[in-house]
Amino acid sequence: MPELPEVETVRRGLDDLIIDKVVAQVSFTHAKQFPNDPQAVKNFLIGARVRATGRRGKVLFIHLDNDYSLVIHLKMTGQLVYIDDSARWGGGHPSDSLVQSLPDKSTHVTITFRDGSRLYYNDQRRFGWIKLYSDPEIQSIPLIAGMGPEPLSKLTTAEDVMQRIRRKKNSGIKATLLDQSVIAGIGNIYADESLWAAGIHPERRVFTLKDAELKTLHKEIVQVLRLSLDKGGSTDKNYVNARGQRGSYIDFARVFRREGAPCKRCKNEIIKIRVAGRGTHICAVCQPMSGTKRVRKGRG
Ligand SMILES: [Zn+2]
């Protein structure tokens, strides 16, 4: 699943492409991918002009000029492809649909704009969806209402994030980071990367973490997300950005998908374990369960 940097990269790309476009027509294959009342689509989507794009956690928004918005969740294999006379850009899961003629069998929603350009929503596994909401409704969608703060927002303080983590005192720290109600937008890649950077074992229970460790963890989360955004997201699941360029974050990953390779800090071998039901990459030396990495023993 794309995480915050990948979804934000798609949003930025879309923002350059579809602002001010007027929706002329929409077609879809399954109500699961486009669960909308036909009358609402007719009244509030057709003829509406794209005003802005947005994102909350891993969820994308296309805001219209009539106080309605399309809410888009790409989930595992969702992909958006924009095509006009002179350009073709895609973002999300990089199946062949990014380059072959559309619609194809993975195309589940097609939005045609008045100028003839099109936005295709392709989704091989069909977990994702696009839903029309009035703007006041958006904040009460359970997915959005229950979401924790945006880690890169200037309004989100370290103290706020630490407090929210602390509430999960008996949970493992990795499971806590993956919990979108604690902090928005972090998935498997950035959880592993930030825990390695902070020297914290992913299975440690929250109550065992010192304030200094949580503070470091928060700092590393912000840094790793910023770095990935700078690199256009990761190539995990081969996500590409809205211009069809591959993100390069994974080239900078320190533990993720590096099992068997030497730790970039201590040269110990990176191992893959299972935590919170997810494949998890750690350096057992830098991230001990005891949390005493920085305590020097003997004459060291
Ligand atoms: Zn190490």
GROMACS .gro file of C-alpha atoms and ligand atoms in nm:
model
  301
    1MET     CA    1   0.000   0.000   0.000
    2PRO     CA    2   0.135   0.345  -0.080
    3GLU     CA    3   0.223   0.542   0.230
    4LEU     CA    4   0.220   0.916   0.294
    5PRO     CA    5   0.511   1.010   0.063
    6GLU     CA    6   0.379   0.801  -0.228
    7VAL     CA    7   0.023   0.934  -0.200
    8GLU     CA    8   0.147   1.291  -0.159
    9THR     CA    9   0.365   1.249  -0.469
   10VAL     CA   10   0.059   1.137  -0.669
   11ARG     CA   11  -0.138   1.434  -0.532
   12ARG     CA   12   0.128   1.683  -0.636
   13GLY     CA   13   0.135   1.535  -0.984
   14LEU     CA   14  -0.245   1.543  -1.017
   15ASP     CA   15  -0.249   1.899  -0.893
   16ASP     CA   16  -0.049   2.006  -1.201
   17LEU     CA   17  -0.286   1.819  -1.433
   18ILE     CA   18  -0.651   1.854  -1.344
   19ILE     CA   19  -0.710   2.189  -1.170
   20ASP     CA   20  -0.989   2.386  -1.343
   21LYS     CA   21  -1.098   2.088  -1.552
   22VAL     CA   22  -1.474   2.037  -1.573
   23VAL     CA   23  -1.616   1.687  -1.533
   24ALA     CA   24  -1.822   1.592  -1.839
   25GLN     CA   25  -1.885   1.222  -1.789
   26VAL     CA   26  -1.813   0.935  -1.551
   27SER     CA   27  -1.833   0.562  -1.612
   28PHE     CA   28  -1.752   0.270  -1.385
   29THR     CA   29  -1.761  -0.110  -1.381
   30HIS     CA   30  -1.844  -0.205  -1.021
   31ALA     CA   31  -2.031  -0.022  -0.748
   32LYS     CA   32  -1.762  -0.136  -0.503
   33GLN     CA   33  -1.504   0.088  -0.672
   34PHE     CA   34  -1.752   0.374  -0.726
   35PRO     CA   35  -2.011   0.346  -0.447
   36ASN     CA   36  -2.216   0.652  -0.534
   37ASP     CA   37  -2.581   0.743  -0.571
   38PRO     CA   38  -2.639   0.801  -0.947
   39GLN     CA   39  -2.852   1.106  -0.873
   40ALA     CA   40  -2.577   1.263  -0.661
   41VAL     CA   41  -2.325   1.194  -0.938
   42LYS     CA   42  -2.553   1.362  -1.189
   43ASN     CA   43  -2.620   1.659  -0.962
   44PHE     CA   44  -2.284   1.717  -0.799
   45LEU     CA   45  -2.009   1.559  -1.007
   46ILE     CA   46  -2.109   1.607  -1.368
   47GLY     CA   47  -2.048   1.971  -1.463
   48ALA     CA   48  -1.836   2.044  -1.155
   49ARG     CA   49  -1.496   2.207  -1.188
   50VAL     CA   50  -1.186   2.076  -1.008
   51ARG     CA   51  -1.086   2.339  -0.752
   52ALA     CA   52  -0.801   2.172  -0.565
   53THR     CA   53  -0.643   1.843  -0.466
   54GLY     CA   54  -0.579   1.728  -0.113
   55ARG     CA   55  -0.460   1.442   0.101
   56ARG     CA   56  -0.513   1.313   0.452
   57GLY     CA   57  -0.291   1.023   0.556
   58LYS     CA   58  -0.304   0.778   0.266
   59VAL     CA   59  -0.632   0.918   0.128
   60LEU     CA   60  -0.650   1.149  -0.175
   61PHE     CA   61  -0.908   1.422  -0.240
   62ILE     CA   62  -1.018   1.595  -0.557
   63HIS     CA   63  -1.209   1.902  -0.439
   64LEU     CA   64  -1.476   2.043  -0.669
   65ASP     CA   65  -1.602   2.401  -0.696
   66ASN     CA   66  -1.947   2.310  -0.559
   67ASP     CA   67  -1.840   2.204  -0.207
   68TYR     CA   68  -1.828   1.838  -0.307
   69SER     CA   69  -1.516   1.623  -0.331
   70LEU     CA   70  -1.407   1.290  -0.466
   71VAL     CA   71  -1.239   1.086  -0.194
   72ILE     CA   72  -0.995   0.830  -0.335
   73HIS     CA   73  -0.832   0.539  -0.155
   74LEU     CA   74  -0.578   0.357  -0.376
   75LYS     CA   75  -0.536   0.069  -0.128
   76MET     CA   76  -0.306  -0.207  -0.259
   77THR     CA   77  -0.317  -0.180  -0.638
   78GLY     CA   78  -0.501   0.142  -0.723
   79GLN     CA   79  -0.359   0.360  -0.995
   80LEU     CA   80  -0.457   0.691  -1.155
   81VAL     CA   81  -0.369   0.760  -1.517
   82TYR     CA   82  -0.429   1.091  -1.688
   83ILE     CA   83  -0.438   1.110  -2.067
   84ASP     CA   84  -0.488   1.407  -2.296
   85ASP     CA   85  -0.389   1.485  -2.654
   86SER     CA   86  -0.028   1.553  -2.574
   87ALA     CA   87   0.046   1.384  -2.244
   88ARG     CA   88   0.005   1.067  -2.050
   89TRP     CA   89   0.082   1.060  -1.681
   90GLY     CA   90   0.016   0.800  -1.421
   91GLY     CA   91   0.057   0.749  -1.051
   92GLY     CA   92   0.014   0.459  -0.814
   93HIS     CA   93   0.059   0.090  -0.877
   94PRO     CA   94   0.271   0.050  -1.194
   95SER     CA   95   0.108  -0.235  -1.376
   96ASP     CA   96   0.128  -0.235  -1.756
   97SER     CA   97  -0.191  -0.030  -1.751
   98LEU     CA   98   0.030   0.273  -1.695
   99VAL     CA   99   0.155   0.243  -2.050
  100GLN     CA  100  -0.096   0.040  -2.249
  101SER     CA  101  -0.412   0.172  -2.410
  102LEU     CA  102  -0.700   0.247  -2.172
  103PRO     CA  103  -0.954   0.155  -2.062
  104ASP     CA  104  -0.833  -0.201  -2.006
  105LYS     CA  105  -0.961  -0.482  -1.783
  106SER     CA  106  -0.821  -0.314  -1.471
  107THR     CA  107  -1.000   0.016  -1.542
  108HIS     CA  108  -1.291   0.056  -1.302
  109VAL     CA  109  -1.367   0.428  -1.315
  110THR     CA  110  -1.320   0.669  -1.605
  111ILE     CA  111  -1.367   1.042  -1.556
  112THR     CA  112  -1.388   1.236  -1.882
  113PHE     CA  113  -1.332   1.610  -1.862
  114ARG     CA  114  -1.499   1.863  -2.089
  115ASP     CA  115  -1.177   1.920  -2.286
  116GLY     CA  116  -1.163   1.550  -2.374
  117SER     CA  117  -0.886   1.461  -2.129
  118ARG     CA  118  -0.948   1.158  -1.909
  119LEU     CA  119  -0.858   1.032  -1.566
  120TYR     CA  120  -0.863   0.654  -1.535
  121TYR     CA  121  -0.882   0.469  -1.207
  122ASN     CA  122  -0.728   0.124  -1.257
  123ASP     CA  123  -0.718  -0.134  -0.981
  124GLN     CA  124  -0.621  -0.497  -1.041
  125ARG     CA  125  -0.724  -0.629  -0.701
  126ARG     CA  126  -1.017  -0.389  -0.659
  127PHE     CA  127  -0.968  -0.297  -0.293
  128GLY     CA  128  -0.963   0.076  -0.364
  129TRP     CA  129  -1.253   0.312  -0.430
  130ILE     CA  130  -1.364   0.660  -0.532
  131LYS     CA  131  -1.655   0.815  -0.345
  132LEU     CA  132  -1.832   1.149  -0.376
  133TYR     CA  133  -1.893   1.340  -0.052
  134SER     CA  134  -2.010   1.688   0.031
  135ASP     CA  135  -1.723   1.878   0.194
  136PRO     CA  136  -1.890   1.903   0.538
  137GLU     CA  137  -1.939   1.522   0.530
  138ILE     CA  138  -1.573   1.445   0.474
  139GLN     CA  139  -1.466   1.514   0.830
  140SER     CA  140  -1.720   1.263   0.960
  141ILE     CA  141  -1.614   0.973   0.736
  142PRO     CA  142  -1.491   0.724   1.001
  143LEU     CA  143  -1.166   0.673   0.810
  144ILE     CA  144  -1.096   1.048   0.826
  145ALA     CA  145  -1.259   1.134   1.160
  146GLY     CA  146  -1.054   0.871   1.343
  147MET     CA  147  -0.723   0.960   1.182
  148GLY     CA  148  -0.430   1.082   1.387
  149PRO     CA  149  -0.231   1.398   1.307
  150GLU     CA  150  -0.033   1.453   0.988
  151PRO     CA  151   0.330   1.389   1.079
  152LEU     CA  152   0.463   1.660   0.845
  153SER     CA  153   0.215   1.930   0.940
  154LYS     CA  154   0.363   2.231   1.119
  155LEU     CA  155   0.065   2.204   1.353
  156THR     CA  156   0.173   1.860   1.473
  157THR     CA  157   0.415   1.877   1.763
  158ALA     CA  158   0.648   1.605   1.894
  159GLU     CA  159   0.460   1.621   2.224
  160ASP     CA  160   0.128   1.557   2.051
  161VAL     CA  161   0.263   1.252   1.867
  162MET     CA  162   0.438   1.119   2.179
  163GLN     CA  163   0.119   1.156   2.383
  164ARG     CA  164  -0.082   0.964   2.125
  165ILE     CA  165   0.177   0.686   2.116
  166ARG     CA  166   0.179   0.670   2.499
  167ARG     CA  167  -0.197   0.599   2.501
  168LYS     CA  168  -0.119   0.261   2.341
  169LYS     CA  169   0.097   0.165   2.637
  170ASN     CA  170   0.059  -0.212   2.607
  171SER     CA  171   0.092  -0.228   2.229
  172GLY     CA  172   0.409  -0.294   2.038
  173ILE     CA  173   0.566   0.022   1.898
  174LYS     CA  174   0.552  -0.093   1.534
  175ALA     CA  175   0.183  -0.184   1.557
  176THR     CA  176   0.127   0.157   1.714
  177LEU     CA  177   0.302   0.338   1.428
  178LEU     CA  178   0.092   0.145   1.175
  179ASP     CA  179  -0.227   0.247   1.357
  180GLN     CA  180  -0.368   0.534   1.150
  181SER     CA  181  -0.558   0.667   1.451
  182VAL     CA  182  -0.227   0.735   1.628
  183ILE     CA  183  -0.044   0.905   1.343
  184ALA     CA  184  -0.152   0.933   0.979
  185GLY     CA  185   0.021   0.796   0.672
  186ILE     CA  186   0.284   0.556   0.808
  187GLY     CA  187   0.295   0.202   0.673
  188ASN     CA  188   0.542  -0.084   0.669
  189ILE     CA  189   0.833   0.092   0.497
  190TYR     CA  190   0.849   0.408   0.705
  191ALA     CA  191   0.774   0.226   1.031
  192ASP     CA  192   1.077  -0.002   0.976
  193GLU     CA  193   1.299   0.283   0.861
  194SER     CA  194   1.217   0.519   1.148
  195LEU     CA  195   1.245   0.246   1.415
  196TRP     CA  196   1.589   0.149   1.285
  197ALA     CA  197   1.697   0.511   1.279
  198ALA     CA  198   1.578   0.556   1.638
  199GLY     CA  199   1.740   0.229   1.753
  200ILE     CA  200   1.410   0.087   1.876
  201HIS     CA  201   1.308  -0.279   1.840
  202PRO     CA  202   0.965  -0.292   1.670
  203GLU     CA  203   0.825  -0.537   1.928
  204ARG     CA  204   0.899  -0.323   2.230
  205ARG     CA  205   0.588  -0.229   2.423
  206VAL     CA  206   0.513   0.139   2.433
  207PHE     CA  207   0.532   0.157   2.814
  208THR     CA  208   0.897   0.043   2.805
  209LEU     CA  209   1.001   0.338   2.587
  210LYS     CA  210   1.170   0.633   2.748
  211ASP     CA  211   1.061   0.987   2.658
  212ALA     CA  212   1.399   1.045   2.495
  213GLU     CA  213   1.345   0.739   2.274
  214LEU     CA  214   1.000   0.856   2.166
  215LYS     CA  215   1.136   1.201   2.095
  216THR     CA  216   1.408   1.054   1.875
  217LEU     CA  217   1.153   0.831   1.704
  218HIS     CA  218   0.933   1.131   1.622
  219LYS     CA  219   1.230   1.318   1.479
  220GLU     CA  220   1.327   1.017   1.265
  221ILE     CA  221   0.970   0.972   1.137
  222VAL     CA  222   0.964   1.331   1.017
  223GLN     CA  223   1.309   1.299   0.858
  224VAL     CA  224   1.242   0.973   0.679
  225LEU     CA  225   0.908   1.096   0.538
  226ARG     CA  226   1.066   1.422   0.422
  227LEU     CA  227   1.354   1.241   0.256
  228SER     CA  228   1.115   1.009   0.076
  229LEU     CA  229   0.899   1.300  -0.043
  230ASP     CA  230   1.214   1.465  -0.179
  231LYS     CA  231   1.289   1.144  -0.368
  232GLY     CA  232   0.936   1.118  -0.509
  233GLY     CA  233   0.832   0.830  -0.286
  234SER     CA  234   0.958   0.475  -0.282
  235THR     CA  235   0.964   0.210  -0.548
  236ASP     CA  236   0.810  -0.048  -0.316
  237LYS     CA  237   0.525  -0.221  -0.499
  238ASN     CA  238   0.676  -0.024  -0.785
  239TYR     CA  239   0.483   0.289  -0.710
  240VAL     CA  240   0.544   0.560  -0.963
  241ASN     CA  241   0.444   0.923  -0.939
  242ALA     CA  242   0.187   1.110  -1.146
  243ARG     CA  243   0.439   1.173  -1.423
  244GLY     CA  244   0.524   0.807  -1.450
  245GLN     CA  245   0.861   0.856  -1.283
  246ARG     CA  246   0.972   0.602  -1.030
  247GLY     CA  247   1.038   0.725  -0.684
  248SER     CA  248   1.386   0.653  -0.558
  249TYR     CA  249   1.344   0.641  -0.180
  250ILE     CA  250   1.405   0.268  -0.165
  251ASP     CA  251   1.762   0.331  -0.286
  252PHE     CA  252   1.810   0.519   0.041
  253ALA     CA  253   1.636   0.265   0.264
  254ARG     CA  254   1.849   0.153   0.554
  255VAL     CA  255   1.664  -0.163   0.657
  256PHE     CA  256   1.355  -0.207   0.443
  257ARG     CA  257   1.401  -0.497   0.196
  258ARG     CA  258   1.769  -0.519   0.297
  259GLU     CA  259   1.760  -0.855   0.478
  260GLY     CA  260   2.100  -1.026   0.453
  261ALA     CA  261   2.278  -0.697   0.383
  262PRO     CA  262   2.503  -0.530   0.642
  263CYS     CA  263   2.354  -0.271   0.876
  264LYS     CA  264   2.461   0.074   0.760
  265ARG     CA  265   2.546   0.164   1.119
  266CYS     CA  266   2.710  -0.144   1.273
  267LYS     CA  267   2.764  -0.390   0.979
  268ASN     CA  268   2.560  -0.659   1.155
  269GLU     CA  269   2.332  -0.848   0.917
  270ILE     CA  270   1.982  -0.705   0.869
  271ILE     CA  271   1.721  -0.969   0.941
  272LYS     CA  272   1.356  -1.004   0.852
  273ILE     CA  273   1.114  -1.098   1.128
  274ARG     CA  274   0.736  -1.087   1.161
  275VAL     CA  275   0.585  -0.811   1.373
  276ALA     CA  276   0.223  -0.696   1.385
  277GLY     CA  277   0.152  -0.944   1.106
  278ARG     CA  278   0.397  -0.772   0.873
  279GLY     CA  279   0.738  -0.857   0.735
  280THR     CA  280   0.970  -0.641   0.943
  281HIS     CA  281   1.334  -0.551   0.886
  282ILE     CA  282   1.566  -0.486   1.178
  283CYS     CA  283   1.926  -0.479   1.294
  284ALA     CA  284   1.918  -0.683   1.613
  285VAL     CA  285   2.231  -0.505   1.741
  286CYS     CA  286   2.109  -0.149   1.683
  287GLN     CA  287   1.753  -0.234   1.790
  288PRO     CA  288   1.777  -0.460   2.097
  289MET     CA  289   1.463  -0.564   2.284
  290SER     CA  290   1.625  -0.441   2.603
  291GLY     CA  291   1.654  -0.091   2.465
  292THR     CA  292   2.004  -0.049   2.604
  293LYS     CA  293   2.184   0.008   2.275
  294ARG     CA  294   2.329   0.337   2.382
  295VAL     CA  295   2.448   0.210   2.720
  296ARG     CA  296   2.813   0.122   2.690
  297LYS     CA  297   2.928  -0.189   2.866
  298GLY     CA  298   3.277  -0.265   3.000
  299ARG     CA  299   3.564  -0.059   2.871
  300GLY     CA  300   3.406  -0.037   2.520
  301ZN      ZN  301   2.311  -0.215   1.328
   0.00000   0.00000   0.00000
